[in-house]
Coordinates of C-alpha atoms in Angstrom, one line a residue:
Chain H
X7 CA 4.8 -0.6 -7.1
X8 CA 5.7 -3.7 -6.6
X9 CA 9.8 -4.9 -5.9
X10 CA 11.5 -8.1 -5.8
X11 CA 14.7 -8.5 -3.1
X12 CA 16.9 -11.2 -4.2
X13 CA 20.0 -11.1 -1.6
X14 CA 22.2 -13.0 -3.0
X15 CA 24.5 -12.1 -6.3
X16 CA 26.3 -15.2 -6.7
X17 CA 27.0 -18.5 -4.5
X18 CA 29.6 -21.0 -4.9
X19 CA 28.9 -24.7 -3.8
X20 CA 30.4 -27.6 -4.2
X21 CA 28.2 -30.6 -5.3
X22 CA 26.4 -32.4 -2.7
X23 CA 26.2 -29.0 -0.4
X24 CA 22.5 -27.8 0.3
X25 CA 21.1 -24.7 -1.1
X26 CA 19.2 -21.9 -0.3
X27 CA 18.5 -18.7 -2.3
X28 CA 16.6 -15.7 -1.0
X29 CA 13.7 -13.7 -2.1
X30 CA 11.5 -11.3 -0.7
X31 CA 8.7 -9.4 -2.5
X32 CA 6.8 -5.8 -1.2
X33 CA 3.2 -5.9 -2.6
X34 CA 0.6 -6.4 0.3
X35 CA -2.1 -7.9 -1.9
X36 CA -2.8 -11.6 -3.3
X37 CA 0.6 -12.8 -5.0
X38 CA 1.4 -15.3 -7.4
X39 CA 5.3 -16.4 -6.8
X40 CA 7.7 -17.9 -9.9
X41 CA 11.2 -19.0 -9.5
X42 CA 12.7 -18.8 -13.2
X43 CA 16.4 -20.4 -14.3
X44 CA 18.4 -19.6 -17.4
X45 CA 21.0 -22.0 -17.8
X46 CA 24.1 -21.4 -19.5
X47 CA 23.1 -20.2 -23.5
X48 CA 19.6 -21.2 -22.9
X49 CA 16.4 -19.3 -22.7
X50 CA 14.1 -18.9 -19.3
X51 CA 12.6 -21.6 -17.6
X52 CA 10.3 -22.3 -15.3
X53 CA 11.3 -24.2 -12.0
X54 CA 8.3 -24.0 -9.8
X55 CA 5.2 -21.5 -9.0
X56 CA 3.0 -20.9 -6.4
X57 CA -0.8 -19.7 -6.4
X58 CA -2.1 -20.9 -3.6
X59 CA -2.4 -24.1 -1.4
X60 CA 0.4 -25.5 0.3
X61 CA 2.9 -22.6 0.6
X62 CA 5.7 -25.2 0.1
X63 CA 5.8 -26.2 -3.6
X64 CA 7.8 -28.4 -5.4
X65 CA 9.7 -28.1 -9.1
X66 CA 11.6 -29.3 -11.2
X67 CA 14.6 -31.1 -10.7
X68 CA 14.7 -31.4 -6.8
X69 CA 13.8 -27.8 -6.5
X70 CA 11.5 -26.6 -4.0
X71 CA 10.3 -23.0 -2.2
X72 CA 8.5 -21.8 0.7
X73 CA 5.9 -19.2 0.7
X74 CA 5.9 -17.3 3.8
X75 CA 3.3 -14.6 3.3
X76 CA 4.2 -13.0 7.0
X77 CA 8.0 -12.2 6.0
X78 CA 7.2 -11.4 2.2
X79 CA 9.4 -14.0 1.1
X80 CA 9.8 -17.4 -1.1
X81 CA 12.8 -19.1 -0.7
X82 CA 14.6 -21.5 -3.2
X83 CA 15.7 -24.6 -1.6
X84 CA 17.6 -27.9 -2.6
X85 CA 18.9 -30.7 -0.2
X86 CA 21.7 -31.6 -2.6
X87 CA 23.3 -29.0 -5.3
X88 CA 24.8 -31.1 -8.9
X89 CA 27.0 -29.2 -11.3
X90 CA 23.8 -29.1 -13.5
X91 CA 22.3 -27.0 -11.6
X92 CA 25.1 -23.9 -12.2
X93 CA 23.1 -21.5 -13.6
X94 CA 21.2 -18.1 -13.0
X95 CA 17.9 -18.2 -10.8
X96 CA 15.4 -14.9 -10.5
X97 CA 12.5 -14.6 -8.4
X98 CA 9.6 -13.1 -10.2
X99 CA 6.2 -11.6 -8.7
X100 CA 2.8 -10.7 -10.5
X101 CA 0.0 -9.2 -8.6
X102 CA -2.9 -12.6 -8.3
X103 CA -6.4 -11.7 -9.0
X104 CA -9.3 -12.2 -11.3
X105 CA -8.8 -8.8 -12.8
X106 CA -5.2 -8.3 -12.8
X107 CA -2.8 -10.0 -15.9
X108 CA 0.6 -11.3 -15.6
X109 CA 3.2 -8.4 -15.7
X110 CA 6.0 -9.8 -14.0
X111 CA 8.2 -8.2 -11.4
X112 CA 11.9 -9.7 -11.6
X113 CA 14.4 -10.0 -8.6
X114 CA 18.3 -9.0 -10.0
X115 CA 18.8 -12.7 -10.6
X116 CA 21.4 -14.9 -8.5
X117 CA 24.3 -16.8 -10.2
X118 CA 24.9 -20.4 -8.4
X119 CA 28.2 -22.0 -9.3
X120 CA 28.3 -25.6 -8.2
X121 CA 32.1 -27.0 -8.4
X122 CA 32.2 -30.7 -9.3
Chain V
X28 CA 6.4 -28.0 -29.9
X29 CA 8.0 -25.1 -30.6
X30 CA 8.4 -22.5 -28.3
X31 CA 9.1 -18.8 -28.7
X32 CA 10.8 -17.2 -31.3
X33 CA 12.7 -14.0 -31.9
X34 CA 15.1 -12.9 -34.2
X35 CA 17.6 -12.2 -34.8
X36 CA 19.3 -13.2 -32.0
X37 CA 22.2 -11.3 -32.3
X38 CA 22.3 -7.7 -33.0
X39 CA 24.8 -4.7 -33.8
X40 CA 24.1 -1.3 -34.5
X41 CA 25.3 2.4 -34.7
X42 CA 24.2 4.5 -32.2
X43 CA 21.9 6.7 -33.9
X44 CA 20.2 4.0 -36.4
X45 CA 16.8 2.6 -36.1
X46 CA 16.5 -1.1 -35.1
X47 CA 13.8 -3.8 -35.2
X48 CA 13.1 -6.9 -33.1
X49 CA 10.6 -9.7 -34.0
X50 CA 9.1 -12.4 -31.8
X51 CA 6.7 -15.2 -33.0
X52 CA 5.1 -16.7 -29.8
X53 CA 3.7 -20.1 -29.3
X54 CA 1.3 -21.1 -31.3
X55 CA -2.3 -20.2 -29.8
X56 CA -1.0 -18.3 -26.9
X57 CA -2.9 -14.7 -26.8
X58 CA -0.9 -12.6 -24.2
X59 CA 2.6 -12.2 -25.3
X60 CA 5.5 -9.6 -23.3
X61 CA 8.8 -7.8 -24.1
X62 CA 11.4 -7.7 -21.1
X63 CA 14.6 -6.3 -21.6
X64 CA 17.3 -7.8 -19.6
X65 CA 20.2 -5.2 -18.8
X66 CA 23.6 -4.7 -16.7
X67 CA 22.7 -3.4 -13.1
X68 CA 19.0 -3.0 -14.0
X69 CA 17.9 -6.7 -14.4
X70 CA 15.0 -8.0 -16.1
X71 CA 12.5 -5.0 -16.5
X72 CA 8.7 -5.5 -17.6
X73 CA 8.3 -3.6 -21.4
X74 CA 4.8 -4.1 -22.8
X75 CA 2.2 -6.6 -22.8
X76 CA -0.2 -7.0 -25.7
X77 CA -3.4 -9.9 -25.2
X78 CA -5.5 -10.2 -28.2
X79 CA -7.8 -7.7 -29.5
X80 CA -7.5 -5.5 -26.3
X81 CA -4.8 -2.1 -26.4
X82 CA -1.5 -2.9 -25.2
X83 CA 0.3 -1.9 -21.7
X84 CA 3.1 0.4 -22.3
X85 CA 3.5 1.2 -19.1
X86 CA 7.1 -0.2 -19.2
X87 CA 8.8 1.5 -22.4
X88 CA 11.7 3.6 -21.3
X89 CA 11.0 6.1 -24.1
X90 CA 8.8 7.3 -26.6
X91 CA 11.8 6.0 -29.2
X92 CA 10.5 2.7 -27.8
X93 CA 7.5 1.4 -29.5
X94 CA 5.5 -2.4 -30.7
X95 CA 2.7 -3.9 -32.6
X96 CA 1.5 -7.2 -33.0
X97 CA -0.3 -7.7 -36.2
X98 CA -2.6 -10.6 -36.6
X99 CA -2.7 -11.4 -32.9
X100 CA 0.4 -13.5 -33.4
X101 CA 4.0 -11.7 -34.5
X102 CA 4.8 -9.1 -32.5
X103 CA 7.9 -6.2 -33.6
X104 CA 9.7 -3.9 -30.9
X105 CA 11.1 -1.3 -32.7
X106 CA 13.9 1.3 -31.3
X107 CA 14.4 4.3 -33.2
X108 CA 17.3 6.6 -33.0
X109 CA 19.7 4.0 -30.6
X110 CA 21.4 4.9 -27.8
X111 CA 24.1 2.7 -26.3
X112 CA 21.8 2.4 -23.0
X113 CA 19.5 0.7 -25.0
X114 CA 22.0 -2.0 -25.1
X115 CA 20.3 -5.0 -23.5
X116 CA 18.6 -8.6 -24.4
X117 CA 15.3 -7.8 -25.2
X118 CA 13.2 -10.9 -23.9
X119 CA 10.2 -12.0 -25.5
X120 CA 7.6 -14.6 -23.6
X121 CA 3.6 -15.7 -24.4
X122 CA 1.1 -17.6 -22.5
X123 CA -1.9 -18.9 -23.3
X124 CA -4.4 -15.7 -22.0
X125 CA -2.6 -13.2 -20.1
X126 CA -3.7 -14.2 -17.0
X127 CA -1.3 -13.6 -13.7
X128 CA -1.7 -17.6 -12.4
X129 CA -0.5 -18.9 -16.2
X130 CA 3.5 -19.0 -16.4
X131 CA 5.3 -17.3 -19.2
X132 CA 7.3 -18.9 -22.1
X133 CA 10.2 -16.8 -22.9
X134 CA 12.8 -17.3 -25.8
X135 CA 16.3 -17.0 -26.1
X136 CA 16.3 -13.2 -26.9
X137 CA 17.6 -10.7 -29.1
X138 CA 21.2 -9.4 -27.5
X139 CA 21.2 -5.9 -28.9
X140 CA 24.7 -3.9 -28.9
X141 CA 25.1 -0.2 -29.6
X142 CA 28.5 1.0 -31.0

C-alpha cells in the first residue's frame, strides 16, 4: 500500500523568509504527485501536479515542487512566503497508469503560519 | 461555475442515531470520492463511484458505513448507528472521468460531531 511522509506538522515564517515543505511517498511504480491547500474556512485546492516531464513543476501563486523519483520525494518550495499563504498544505499520491483511477493517498497535512 | 456541493455542512448527532451526507458534484464530472478528514488520522480515501461501473469500497471503516449515487450525479454517505470515532469532515470531490492524471475537486465538507 501506498503512504505519504509529510515531515513537517507546522512551520512558522515570517514574510519574505523562503519555504520548503517535505514529502516523500513509498509506491515503486509510475506516480502522479499533487500538492493540495486548504486555506483558512475554505475547501481543498489545487496548487500544482506532476505527471510527467520536467520533474520541477510550477503552481499557483509562486509555488513550485521537485520530483525526485530516486529519494521518493516532492518537495514544496517558495522563494518568498506572504501572510496569504498561512494555511494547511498536504501531499497527495495516486498510483499513474492507463488502468489504474485516482484514489488518492494523503500526507497528515502541514500547517504554515507566515507572521506579517 | 459551481463547484462541489455537500450538505449540510454542519452536523450534530447522538451517538447511536443514523446520519446522512449528500454531495452534488460538478456538473458533468463522472468519478466522484468521499474522504473523511479526522484528528491524528488525516485525510483517508472512502469510496470512489465513476459512472455506470460498481463502486470501490475499499476505504469504508465499517459495514455501518455505506453510499449510492443515483442518477450518476448526487451521491449520499450514510452512517448508521454513530459512534463518536466517526466524528470527522467527510470530504466530498469529482473529476471529470476518474482517471489518476485528472485532479480532484473537493468541497467544503460536512463537519460531523457525535455527542
Amino acid at each position: 500500500a501506498q503512504s505519504v511522509s509529510q515531515h513537517n506538522h507546522h512551520v512558522i515564517l515570517s514574510e519574505a523568509a523562503s519555504l520548503e515543505l517535505g514529502c516523500n511517498y513509498s509506491y515503486g511504480g509510475t506516480v502522479n504527485l499533487f500538492w493540495y491547500v486548504q486555506y483558512p474556512g475554505q475547501h481543498l485546492q489545487l496548487l500544482l501536479k506532476y505527471f510527467s516531464g520536467d520533474p520541477l513543476v510550477k503552481g499557483i501563486k509562486g509555488f513550485e515542487a521537485e520530483f525526485i523519483k530516486s529519494k521518493f520525494s516532492f518537495n514544496l518550495r517558495k522563494p518568498s512566503v506572504q501572510w496569504s499563504d498561512t494555511a494547511e498544505y498536504f501531499c497527495a499520491v495516486n498510483e499513474g497508469g492507463g488502468t489504474s483511477y485516482g484514489k488518492l493517498t494523503f500526507g497528515q497535512g502541514t500547517i504554515l503560519t507566515v507572521h506579517p | 461555475g459551481a463547484g462541489v456541493s455537500q450538505s449540510p455542512s454542519n452536523k450534530v448527532t447522538e451517538k447511536g442515531k443514523d446520519v446522512e451526507l449528500r454531495c452534488d458534484p460538478i456538473s458533468g464530472h463522472t468519478a466522484l470520492y468521499w474522504y473523511r478528514q479526522s484528528l491524528g488520522q488525516g485525510l483517508e480515501f472512502l469510496i470512489y463511484f465513476q459512472g455506470n461501473s460498481a463502486p470501490d469500497k475499499s476505504g469504508l471503516p465499517s459495514d455501518r458505513f455505506s453510499a449510492e449515487r443515483t442518477g450518476g450525479s448526487v451521491s449520499t454517505l450514510t452512517i448508521q448507528r454513530t459512534q463518536q470515532e466517526d466524528s470527522a469532515v467527510y470530504l466530498c470531490a469529482s473529476s471529470p472521468q476518474g482517471s489518476s492524471n485528472q485532479p480532484q475537486h473537493f468541497g467544503d465538507g460536512t463537519r460531523l460531531s457525535i455527542l
